Coordinates of C-alpha atoms and ligand atoms in Angstrom, one line a residue:
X1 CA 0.0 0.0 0.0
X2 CA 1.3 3.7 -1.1
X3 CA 1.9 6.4 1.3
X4 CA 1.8 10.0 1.1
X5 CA 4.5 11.9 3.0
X6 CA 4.0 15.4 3.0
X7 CA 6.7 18.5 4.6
X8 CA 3.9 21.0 5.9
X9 CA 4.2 24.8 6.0
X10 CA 5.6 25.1 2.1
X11 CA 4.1 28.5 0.3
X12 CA 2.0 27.4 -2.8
X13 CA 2.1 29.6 -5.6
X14 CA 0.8 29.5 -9.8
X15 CA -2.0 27.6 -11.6
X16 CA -3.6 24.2 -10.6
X17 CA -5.7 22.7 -13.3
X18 CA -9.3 21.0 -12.3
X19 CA -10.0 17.3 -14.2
X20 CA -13.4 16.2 -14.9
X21 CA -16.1 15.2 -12.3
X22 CA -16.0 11.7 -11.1
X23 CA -19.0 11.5 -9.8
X24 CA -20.0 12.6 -13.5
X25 CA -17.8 10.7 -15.5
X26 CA -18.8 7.1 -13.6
X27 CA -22.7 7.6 -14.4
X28 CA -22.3 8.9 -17.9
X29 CA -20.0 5.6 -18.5
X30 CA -22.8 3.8 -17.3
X31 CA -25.6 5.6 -19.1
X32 CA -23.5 4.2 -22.3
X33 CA -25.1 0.9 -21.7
X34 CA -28.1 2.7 -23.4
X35 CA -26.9 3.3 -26.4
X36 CA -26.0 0.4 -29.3
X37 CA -23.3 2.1 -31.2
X38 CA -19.7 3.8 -29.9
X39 CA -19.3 6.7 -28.4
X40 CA -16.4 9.0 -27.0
X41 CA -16.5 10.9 -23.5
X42 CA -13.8 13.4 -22.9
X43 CA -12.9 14.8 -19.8
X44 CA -12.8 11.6 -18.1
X45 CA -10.2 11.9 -15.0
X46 CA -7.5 9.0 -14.6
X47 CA -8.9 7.7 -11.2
X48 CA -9.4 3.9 -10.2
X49 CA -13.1 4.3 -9.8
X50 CA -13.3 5.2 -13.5
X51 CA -11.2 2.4 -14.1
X52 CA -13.7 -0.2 -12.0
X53 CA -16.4 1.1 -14.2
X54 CA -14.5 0.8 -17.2
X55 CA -14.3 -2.9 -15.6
X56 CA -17.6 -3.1 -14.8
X57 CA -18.9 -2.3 -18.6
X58 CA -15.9 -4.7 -20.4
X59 CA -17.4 -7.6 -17.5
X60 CA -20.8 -6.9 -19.3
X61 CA -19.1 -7.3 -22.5
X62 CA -18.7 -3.5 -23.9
X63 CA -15.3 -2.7 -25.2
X64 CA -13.7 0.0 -23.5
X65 CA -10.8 2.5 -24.1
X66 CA -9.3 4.8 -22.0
X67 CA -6.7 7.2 -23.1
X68 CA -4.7 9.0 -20.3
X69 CA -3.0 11.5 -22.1
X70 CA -6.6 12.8 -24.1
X71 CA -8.6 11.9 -20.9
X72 CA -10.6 10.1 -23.5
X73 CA -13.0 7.2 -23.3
X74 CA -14.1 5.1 -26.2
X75 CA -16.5 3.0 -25.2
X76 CA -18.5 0.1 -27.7
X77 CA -22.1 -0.9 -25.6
X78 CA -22.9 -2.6 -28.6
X79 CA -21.4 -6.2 -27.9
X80 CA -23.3 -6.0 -24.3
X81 CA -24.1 -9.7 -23.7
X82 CA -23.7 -10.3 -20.2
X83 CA -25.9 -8.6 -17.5
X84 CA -24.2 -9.4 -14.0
X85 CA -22.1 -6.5 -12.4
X86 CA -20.1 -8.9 -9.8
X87 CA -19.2 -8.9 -6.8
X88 CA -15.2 -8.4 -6.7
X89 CA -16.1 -4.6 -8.3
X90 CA -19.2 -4.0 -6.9
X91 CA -17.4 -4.1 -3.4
X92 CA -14.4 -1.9 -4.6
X93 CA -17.4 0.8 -5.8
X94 CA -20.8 1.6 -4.8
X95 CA -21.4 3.5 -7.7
X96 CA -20.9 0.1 -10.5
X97 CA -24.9 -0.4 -8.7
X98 CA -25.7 2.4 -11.5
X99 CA -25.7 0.3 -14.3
X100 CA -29.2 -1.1 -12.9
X101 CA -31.2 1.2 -14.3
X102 CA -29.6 1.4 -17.8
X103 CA -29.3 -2.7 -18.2
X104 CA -33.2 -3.0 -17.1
X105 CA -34.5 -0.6 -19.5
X106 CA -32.3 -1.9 -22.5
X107 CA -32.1 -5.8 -21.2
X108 CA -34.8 -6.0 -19.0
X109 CA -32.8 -7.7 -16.5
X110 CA -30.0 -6.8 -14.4
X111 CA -28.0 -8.7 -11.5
X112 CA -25.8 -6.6 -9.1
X113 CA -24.2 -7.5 -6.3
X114 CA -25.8 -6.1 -2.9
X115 CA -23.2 -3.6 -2.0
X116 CA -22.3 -3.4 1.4
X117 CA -21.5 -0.7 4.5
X118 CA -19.5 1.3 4.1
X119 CA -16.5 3.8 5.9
X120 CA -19.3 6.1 6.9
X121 CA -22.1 4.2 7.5
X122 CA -24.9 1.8 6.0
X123 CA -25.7 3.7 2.5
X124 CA -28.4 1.3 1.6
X125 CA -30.5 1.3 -2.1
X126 CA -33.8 0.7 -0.9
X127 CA -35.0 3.7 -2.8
X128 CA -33.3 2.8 -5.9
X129 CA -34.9 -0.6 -5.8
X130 CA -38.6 0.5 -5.2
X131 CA -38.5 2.9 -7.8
X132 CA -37.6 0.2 -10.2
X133 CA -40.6 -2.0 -8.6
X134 CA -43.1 1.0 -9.4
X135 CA -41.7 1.2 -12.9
X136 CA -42.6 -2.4 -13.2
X137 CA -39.9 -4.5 -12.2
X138 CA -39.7 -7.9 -10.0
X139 CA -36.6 -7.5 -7.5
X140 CA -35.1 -10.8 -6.3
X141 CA -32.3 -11.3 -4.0
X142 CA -30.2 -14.4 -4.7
X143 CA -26.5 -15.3 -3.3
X144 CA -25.7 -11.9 -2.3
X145 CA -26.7 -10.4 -5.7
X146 CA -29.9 -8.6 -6.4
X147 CA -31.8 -9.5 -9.9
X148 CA -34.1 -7.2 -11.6
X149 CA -36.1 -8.3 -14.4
X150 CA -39.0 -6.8 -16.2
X151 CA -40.8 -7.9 -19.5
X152 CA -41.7 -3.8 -20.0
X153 CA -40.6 -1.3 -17.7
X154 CA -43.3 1.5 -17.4
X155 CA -42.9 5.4 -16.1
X156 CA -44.7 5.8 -13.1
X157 CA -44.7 8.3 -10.5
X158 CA -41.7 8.2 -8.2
X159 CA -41.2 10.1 -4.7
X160 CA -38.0 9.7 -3.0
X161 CA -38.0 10.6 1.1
X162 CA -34.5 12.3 0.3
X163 CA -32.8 13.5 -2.9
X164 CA -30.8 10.2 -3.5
X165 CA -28.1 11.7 -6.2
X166 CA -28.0 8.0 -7.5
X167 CA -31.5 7.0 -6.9
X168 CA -32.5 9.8 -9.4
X169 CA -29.5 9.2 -11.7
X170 CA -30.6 5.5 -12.0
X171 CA -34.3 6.2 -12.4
X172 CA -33.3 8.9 -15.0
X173 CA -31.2 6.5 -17.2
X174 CA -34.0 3.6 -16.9
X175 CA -36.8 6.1 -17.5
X176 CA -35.4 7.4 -20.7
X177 CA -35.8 4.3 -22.5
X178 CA -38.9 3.6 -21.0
X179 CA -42.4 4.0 -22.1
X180 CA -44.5 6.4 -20.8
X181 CA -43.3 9.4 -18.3
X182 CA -41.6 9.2 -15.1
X183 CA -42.0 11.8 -12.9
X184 CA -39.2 12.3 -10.1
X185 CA -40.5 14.4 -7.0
X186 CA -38.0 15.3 -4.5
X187 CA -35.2 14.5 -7.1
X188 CA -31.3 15.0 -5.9
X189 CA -30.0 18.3 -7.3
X190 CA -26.3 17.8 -7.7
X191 CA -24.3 19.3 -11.3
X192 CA -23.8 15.9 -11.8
X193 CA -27.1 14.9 -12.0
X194 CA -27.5 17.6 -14.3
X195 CA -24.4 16.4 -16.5
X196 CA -25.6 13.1 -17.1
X197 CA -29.1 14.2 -18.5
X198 CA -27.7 17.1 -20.5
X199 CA -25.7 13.9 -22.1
X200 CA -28.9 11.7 -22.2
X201 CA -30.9 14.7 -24.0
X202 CA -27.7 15.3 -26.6
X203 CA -28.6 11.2 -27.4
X204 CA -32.4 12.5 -28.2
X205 CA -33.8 11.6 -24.4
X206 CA -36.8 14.0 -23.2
X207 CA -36.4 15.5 -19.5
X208 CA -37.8 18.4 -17.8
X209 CA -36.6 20.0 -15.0
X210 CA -33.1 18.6 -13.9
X211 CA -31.4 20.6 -11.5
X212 CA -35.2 21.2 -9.7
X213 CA -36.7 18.7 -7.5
X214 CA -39.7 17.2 -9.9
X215 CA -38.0 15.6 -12.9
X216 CA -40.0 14.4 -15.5
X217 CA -38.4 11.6 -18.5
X218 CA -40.7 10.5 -21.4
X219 CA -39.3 8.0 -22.4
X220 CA -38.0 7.4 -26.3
X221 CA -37.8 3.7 -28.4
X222 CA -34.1 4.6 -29.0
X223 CA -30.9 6.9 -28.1
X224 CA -28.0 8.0 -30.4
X225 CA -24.9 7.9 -29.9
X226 CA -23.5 11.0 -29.4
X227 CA -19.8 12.3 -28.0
X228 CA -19.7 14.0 -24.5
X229 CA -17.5 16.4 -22.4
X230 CA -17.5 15.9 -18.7
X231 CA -18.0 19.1 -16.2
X232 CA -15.0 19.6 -13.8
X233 CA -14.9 18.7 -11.1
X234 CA -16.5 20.7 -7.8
X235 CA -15.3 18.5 -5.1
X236 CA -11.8 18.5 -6.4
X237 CA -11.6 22.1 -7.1
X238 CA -12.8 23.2 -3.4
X239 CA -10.3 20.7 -2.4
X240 CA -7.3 23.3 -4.2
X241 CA -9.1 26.2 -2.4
X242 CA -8.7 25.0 1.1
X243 CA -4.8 24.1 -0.1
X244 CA -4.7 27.4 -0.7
X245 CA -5.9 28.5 2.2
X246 CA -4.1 26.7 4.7
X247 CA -1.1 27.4 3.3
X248 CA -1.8 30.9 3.2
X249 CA -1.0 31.6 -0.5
X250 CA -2.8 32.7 -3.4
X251 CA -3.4 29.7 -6.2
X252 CA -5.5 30.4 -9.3
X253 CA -7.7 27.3 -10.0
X254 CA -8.2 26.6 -13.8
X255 CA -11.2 25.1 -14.9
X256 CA -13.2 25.2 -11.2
X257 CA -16.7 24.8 -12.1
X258 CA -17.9 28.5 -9.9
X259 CA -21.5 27.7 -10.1
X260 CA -21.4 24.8 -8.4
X261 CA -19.4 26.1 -5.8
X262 CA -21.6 28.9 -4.8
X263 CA -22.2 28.0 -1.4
X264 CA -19.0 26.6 -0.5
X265 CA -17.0 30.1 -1.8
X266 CA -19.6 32.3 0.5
X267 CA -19.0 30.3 3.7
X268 CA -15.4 31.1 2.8
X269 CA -16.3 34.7 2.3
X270 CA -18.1 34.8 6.0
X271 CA -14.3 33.4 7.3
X272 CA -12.6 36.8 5.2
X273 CA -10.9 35.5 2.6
X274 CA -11.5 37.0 -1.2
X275 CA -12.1 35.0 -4.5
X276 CA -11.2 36.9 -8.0
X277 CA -13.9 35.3 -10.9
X278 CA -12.0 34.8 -14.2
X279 CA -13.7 33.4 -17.3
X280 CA -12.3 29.9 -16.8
X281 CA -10.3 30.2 -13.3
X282 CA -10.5 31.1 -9.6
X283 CA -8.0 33.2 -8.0
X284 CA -7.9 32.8 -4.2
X285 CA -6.7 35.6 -2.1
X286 CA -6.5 34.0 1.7
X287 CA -7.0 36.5 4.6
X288 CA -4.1 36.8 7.0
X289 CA -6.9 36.6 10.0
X290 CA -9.7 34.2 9.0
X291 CA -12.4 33.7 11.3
X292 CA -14.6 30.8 12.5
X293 CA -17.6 30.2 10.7
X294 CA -20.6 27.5 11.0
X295 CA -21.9 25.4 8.1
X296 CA -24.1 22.4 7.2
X297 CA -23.5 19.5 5.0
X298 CA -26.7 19.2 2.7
X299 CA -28.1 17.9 -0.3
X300 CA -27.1 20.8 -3.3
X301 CA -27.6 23.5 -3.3
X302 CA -26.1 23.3 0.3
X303 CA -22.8 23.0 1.4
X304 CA -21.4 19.7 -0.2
X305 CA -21.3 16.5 2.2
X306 CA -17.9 16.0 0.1
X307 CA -15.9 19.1 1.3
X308 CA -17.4 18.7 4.8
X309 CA -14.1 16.7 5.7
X310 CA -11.5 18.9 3.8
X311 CA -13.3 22.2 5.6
X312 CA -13.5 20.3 9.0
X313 CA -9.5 20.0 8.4
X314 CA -9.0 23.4 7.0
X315 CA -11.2 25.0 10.2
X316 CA -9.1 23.2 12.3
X317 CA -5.7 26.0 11.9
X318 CA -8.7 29.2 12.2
X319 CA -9.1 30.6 15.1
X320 CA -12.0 30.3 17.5
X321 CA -14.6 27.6 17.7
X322 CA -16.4 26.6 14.1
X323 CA -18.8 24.2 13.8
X324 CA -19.5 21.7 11.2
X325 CA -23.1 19.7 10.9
X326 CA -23.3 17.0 8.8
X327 CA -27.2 16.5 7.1
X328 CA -26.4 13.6 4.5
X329 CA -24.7 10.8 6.1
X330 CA -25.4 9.1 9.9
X331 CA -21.3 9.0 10.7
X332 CA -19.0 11.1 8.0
X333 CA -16.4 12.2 11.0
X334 CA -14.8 9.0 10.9
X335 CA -11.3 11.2 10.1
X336 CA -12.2 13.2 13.0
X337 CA -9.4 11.1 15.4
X338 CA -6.8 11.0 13.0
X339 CA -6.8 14.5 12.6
X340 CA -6.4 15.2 16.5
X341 CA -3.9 12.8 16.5
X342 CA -1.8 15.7 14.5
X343 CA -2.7 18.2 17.4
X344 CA -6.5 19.5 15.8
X345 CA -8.7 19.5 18.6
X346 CA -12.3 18.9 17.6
X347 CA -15.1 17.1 19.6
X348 CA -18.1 15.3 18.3
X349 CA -21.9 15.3 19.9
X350 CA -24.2 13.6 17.5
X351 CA -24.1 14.6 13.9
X352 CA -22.4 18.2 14.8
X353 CA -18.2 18.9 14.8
X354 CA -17.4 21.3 17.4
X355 CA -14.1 22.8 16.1
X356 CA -11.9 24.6 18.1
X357 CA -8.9 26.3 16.3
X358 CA -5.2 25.7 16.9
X359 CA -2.4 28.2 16.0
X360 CA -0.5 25.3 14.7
X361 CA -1.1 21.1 14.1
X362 CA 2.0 19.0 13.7
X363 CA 2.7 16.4 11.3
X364 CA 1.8 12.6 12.3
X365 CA 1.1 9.2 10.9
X366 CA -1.8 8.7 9.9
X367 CA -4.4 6.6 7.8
X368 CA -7.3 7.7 5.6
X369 CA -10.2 6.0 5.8
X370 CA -12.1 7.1 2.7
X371 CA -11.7 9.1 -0.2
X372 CA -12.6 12.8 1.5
X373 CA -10.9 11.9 4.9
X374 CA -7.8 11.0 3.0
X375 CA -8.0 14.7 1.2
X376 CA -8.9 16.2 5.0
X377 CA -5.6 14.4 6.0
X378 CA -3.9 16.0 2.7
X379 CA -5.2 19.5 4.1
X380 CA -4.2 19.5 7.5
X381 CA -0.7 18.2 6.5
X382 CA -0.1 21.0 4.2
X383 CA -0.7 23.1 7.2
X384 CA 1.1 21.3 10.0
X385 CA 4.4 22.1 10.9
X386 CA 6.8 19.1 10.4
X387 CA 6.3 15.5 8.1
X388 CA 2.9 13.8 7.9
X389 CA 2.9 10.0 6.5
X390 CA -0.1 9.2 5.3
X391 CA -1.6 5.5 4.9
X392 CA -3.8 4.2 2.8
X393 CA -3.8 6.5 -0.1
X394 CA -5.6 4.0 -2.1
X395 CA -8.9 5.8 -0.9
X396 CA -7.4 9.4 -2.3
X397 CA -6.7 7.4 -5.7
X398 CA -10.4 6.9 -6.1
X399 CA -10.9 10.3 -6.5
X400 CA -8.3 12.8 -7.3
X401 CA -6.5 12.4 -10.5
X402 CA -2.5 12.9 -9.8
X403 CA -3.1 15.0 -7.0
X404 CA 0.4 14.3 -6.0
X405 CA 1.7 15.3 -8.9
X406 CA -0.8 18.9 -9.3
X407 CA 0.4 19.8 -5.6
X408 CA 3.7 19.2 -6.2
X409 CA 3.5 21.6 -9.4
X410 CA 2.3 24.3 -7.0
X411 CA 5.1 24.1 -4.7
X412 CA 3.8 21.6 -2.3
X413 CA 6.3 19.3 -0.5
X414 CA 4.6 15.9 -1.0
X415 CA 5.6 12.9 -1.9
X416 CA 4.2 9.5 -2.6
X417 CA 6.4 6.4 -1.5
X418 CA 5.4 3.3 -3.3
X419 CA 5.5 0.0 -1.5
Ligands
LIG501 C1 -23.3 10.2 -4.4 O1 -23.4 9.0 -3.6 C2 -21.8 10.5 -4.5 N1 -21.2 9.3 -5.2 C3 -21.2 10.6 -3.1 O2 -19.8 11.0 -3.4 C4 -21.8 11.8 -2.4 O3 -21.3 11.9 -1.1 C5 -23.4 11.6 -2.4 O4 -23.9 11.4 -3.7 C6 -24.1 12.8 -1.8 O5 -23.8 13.9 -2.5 C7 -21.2 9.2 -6.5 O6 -21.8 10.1 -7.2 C8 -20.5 8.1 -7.1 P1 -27.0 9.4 -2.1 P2 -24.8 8.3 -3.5 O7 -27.8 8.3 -2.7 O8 -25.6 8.6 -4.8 C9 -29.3 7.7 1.7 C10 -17.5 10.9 -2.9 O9 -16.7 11.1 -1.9 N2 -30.0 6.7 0.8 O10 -27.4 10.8 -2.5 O11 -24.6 6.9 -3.1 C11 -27.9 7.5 1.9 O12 -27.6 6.5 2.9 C12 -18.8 10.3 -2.6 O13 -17.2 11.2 -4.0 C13 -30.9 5.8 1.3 O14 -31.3 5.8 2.5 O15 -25.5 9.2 -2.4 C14 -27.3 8.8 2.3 O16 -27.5 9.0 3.7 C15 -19.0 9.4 -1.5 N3 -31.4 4.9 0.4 C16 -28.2 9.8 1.5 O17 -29.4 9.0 1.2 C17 -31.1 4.9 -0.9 O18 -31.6 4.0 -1.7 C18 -27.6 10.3 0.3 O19 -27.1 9.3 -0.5 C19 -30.1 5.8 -1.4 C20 -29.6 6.7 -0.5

């Protein structure tokens, strides 16, 4: 297993360049299963969860390529012949349970293994699953894997008790081939969700209101083939901000996506820093004297649940107590410990961080436990004075594309050590 070991305090300075949304790029993959003839997707970041999807859709018998230096993917859906998403890639990525909805509305059947926990908590798909029920489909559960199958699927009305980003991104991809109109109350939000249907309607699907939370899909006998270009990506970008920030030096971000950061920039704005809008970049101007600020994880528009670890870390070096509330998952301060092991000193009650701000953290070993509180580790390590090892960098691979190599660039002292 890799390591990261990073030499804190370093001045950043110059251009850091965004890659394309994961969290875009793995459904749009998937939504190829909908289609019969090639198609390219640009944009496409060099992470290993675009590679288990990449996986995922050869397993089903698409042939996939993906070229690193373009960030291109090729993909042929047309030599689909298998319909089982198993078990050894489901449990390396949630997200491979998105080629559900696209393999029951094109094959009528679909068998994916159950995922499991996961580092934050149960993250269950009970509301994918009975949306596919009230579109028509019988749901079996058999050896660990669950098997959809529908003669017909059928749009129906769908309500979901929280906007599930990937309960609405599956529903969306199955109801575009379906017949009839499925309606999507309470649908998820997210820039992603909105990326994969501006893709679906480029391939001639018909959707109403994405980015709202009533969707409504009629569906179509038939989508073309047509190439793609993936948004950047939000997570990764507010990641380079906070780099900034704890460093104290000014980075321009190219390519951050500024929309879909609204929210996250003006809690930023309430600690005193300044942010310079350019037509294709972000310049961050840090304030010398930040102050502590409150904010809440939520569905989008509100703050992203995917920063809320990278902020908690950032918060950490501001003075005065912060407080961070997390409204999406049941336990996403799992990283909390390992940062106060390198001197932050934060205490949980309940879904709420109580953050009080040190003057200086110290580098430590440490071990990330997912993908965000490995880039919270990353944060807080840039900060700290002295060398921070961190393990298990196989979670930050998941999701940042050579984010050694982009920091480095910058003027960050980091290092990975292969073992
Ligand atoms: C997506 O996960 C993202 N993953 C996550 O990114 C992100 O944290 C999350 O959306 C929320 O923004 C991908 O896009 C691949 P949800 P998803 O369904 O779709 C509950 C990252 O770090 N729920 O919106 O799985 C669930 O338990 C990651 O890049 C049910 O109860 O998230 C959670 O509390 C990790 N039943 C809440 O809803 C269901 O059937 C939101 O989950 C589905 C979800």
């Amino acid at each position: 297993m890799d390591k990261f070991i990073i030499n804190g305090k370093q001045k950043l300075s110059g251009k850091i360049t965004v890659s394309g949304a994961k969290n875009s790029a793995l459904k749009i993959i998937a939504a190829t299963i909908l289609l019969k003839e090639p198609v390219t997707i640009s944009n496409v970041p060099d992470l290993m969860d675009v590679r288990t999807m990449q996986k995922v859709l050869e397993k089903l018998g698409a042939t996939v390529e993906y070229c690193k230096d373009s960030s291109t993917m090729k993909i042929d859906p047309s030599t689909i012949n298998s319909y089982r998403a198993p078990y050894e890639l489901v449990k390396t990525m949630r997200a491979s349970f998105q080629v559900m909805g696209p393999l029951l509305a094109r094959f009528g059947n679909a068998e994916i293994s159950l995922p499991g926990g996961c580092n934050f908590g149960p993250r269950p798909v009970d509301f994918h699953l009975k949306a596919f029920e009230q579109m028509g489909a019988t749901i079996t559960t058999e050896h660990g894997y669950i098997c959809a199958k529908a003669e017909k699927l059928i749009g129906n009305h769908i309500y979901f008790d929280f906007p599930s980003v990937g309960a609405t991104e599956n529903v969306i991809m199955a109801a575009s081939l379906t017949e009839g109109v499925t309606i999507i109350e309470n649908a998820a939000k997210e820039p992603e969700v909105v990326d994969l249907v501006n893709f679906l309607k480029l391939c001639g699907a018909k959707i109403q209101g994405e980015g709202t939370g009533r969707v409504r899909i009629e569906g179509v006998k038939e989508l073309q083939a047509r190439d793609f270009t993936v948004l950047s990506d939000r997570i990764e970008a507010g990641t380079f901000v906070l780099a900034s920030l704890v460093t104290n030096s000014p980075l321009e971000i190219v390519g951050a996506p500024i929309s879909a950061l609204e929210v996250f920039l003006e809690k930023l704005r309430l600690c005193g820093h300044e942010f310079e809008v350019h037509q294709h970049s972000l310049v961050v101007k840090p304030s010398p004297n930040p102050k502590a600020i409150k904010f809440t994880a939520l569905p989008h528009p509100g703050f992203p649940t995917d920063l809320q670890a990278p902020m908690t870390a950032y918060l950490s070096t501001v003075e005065g107590t912060s407080l961070a509330t997390e409204g999406v998952y049941e336990n996403r301060f799992v990283y909390i410990s390992e940062l106060n092991r390198m001197g932050a000193s934060i205490e949980l009650d309940g879904n709420k961080a109580y953050i009080s701000g040190q003057e200086q953290l110290s580098g430590a070993q440490v071990m990330a436990s997912d993908l965000r509180a490995g880039a919270a580790l990353v944060i807080a390590a840039l900060g700290a004075e002295g060398t921070t090892e961190i393990n298990r960098v196989y979670h930050i691979d998941r999701g940042y594309d050579d984010l050694v190599g982009k920091l480095s660039d910058v003027g960050a002292n980091i290092q990975r050590v292969k073992r």
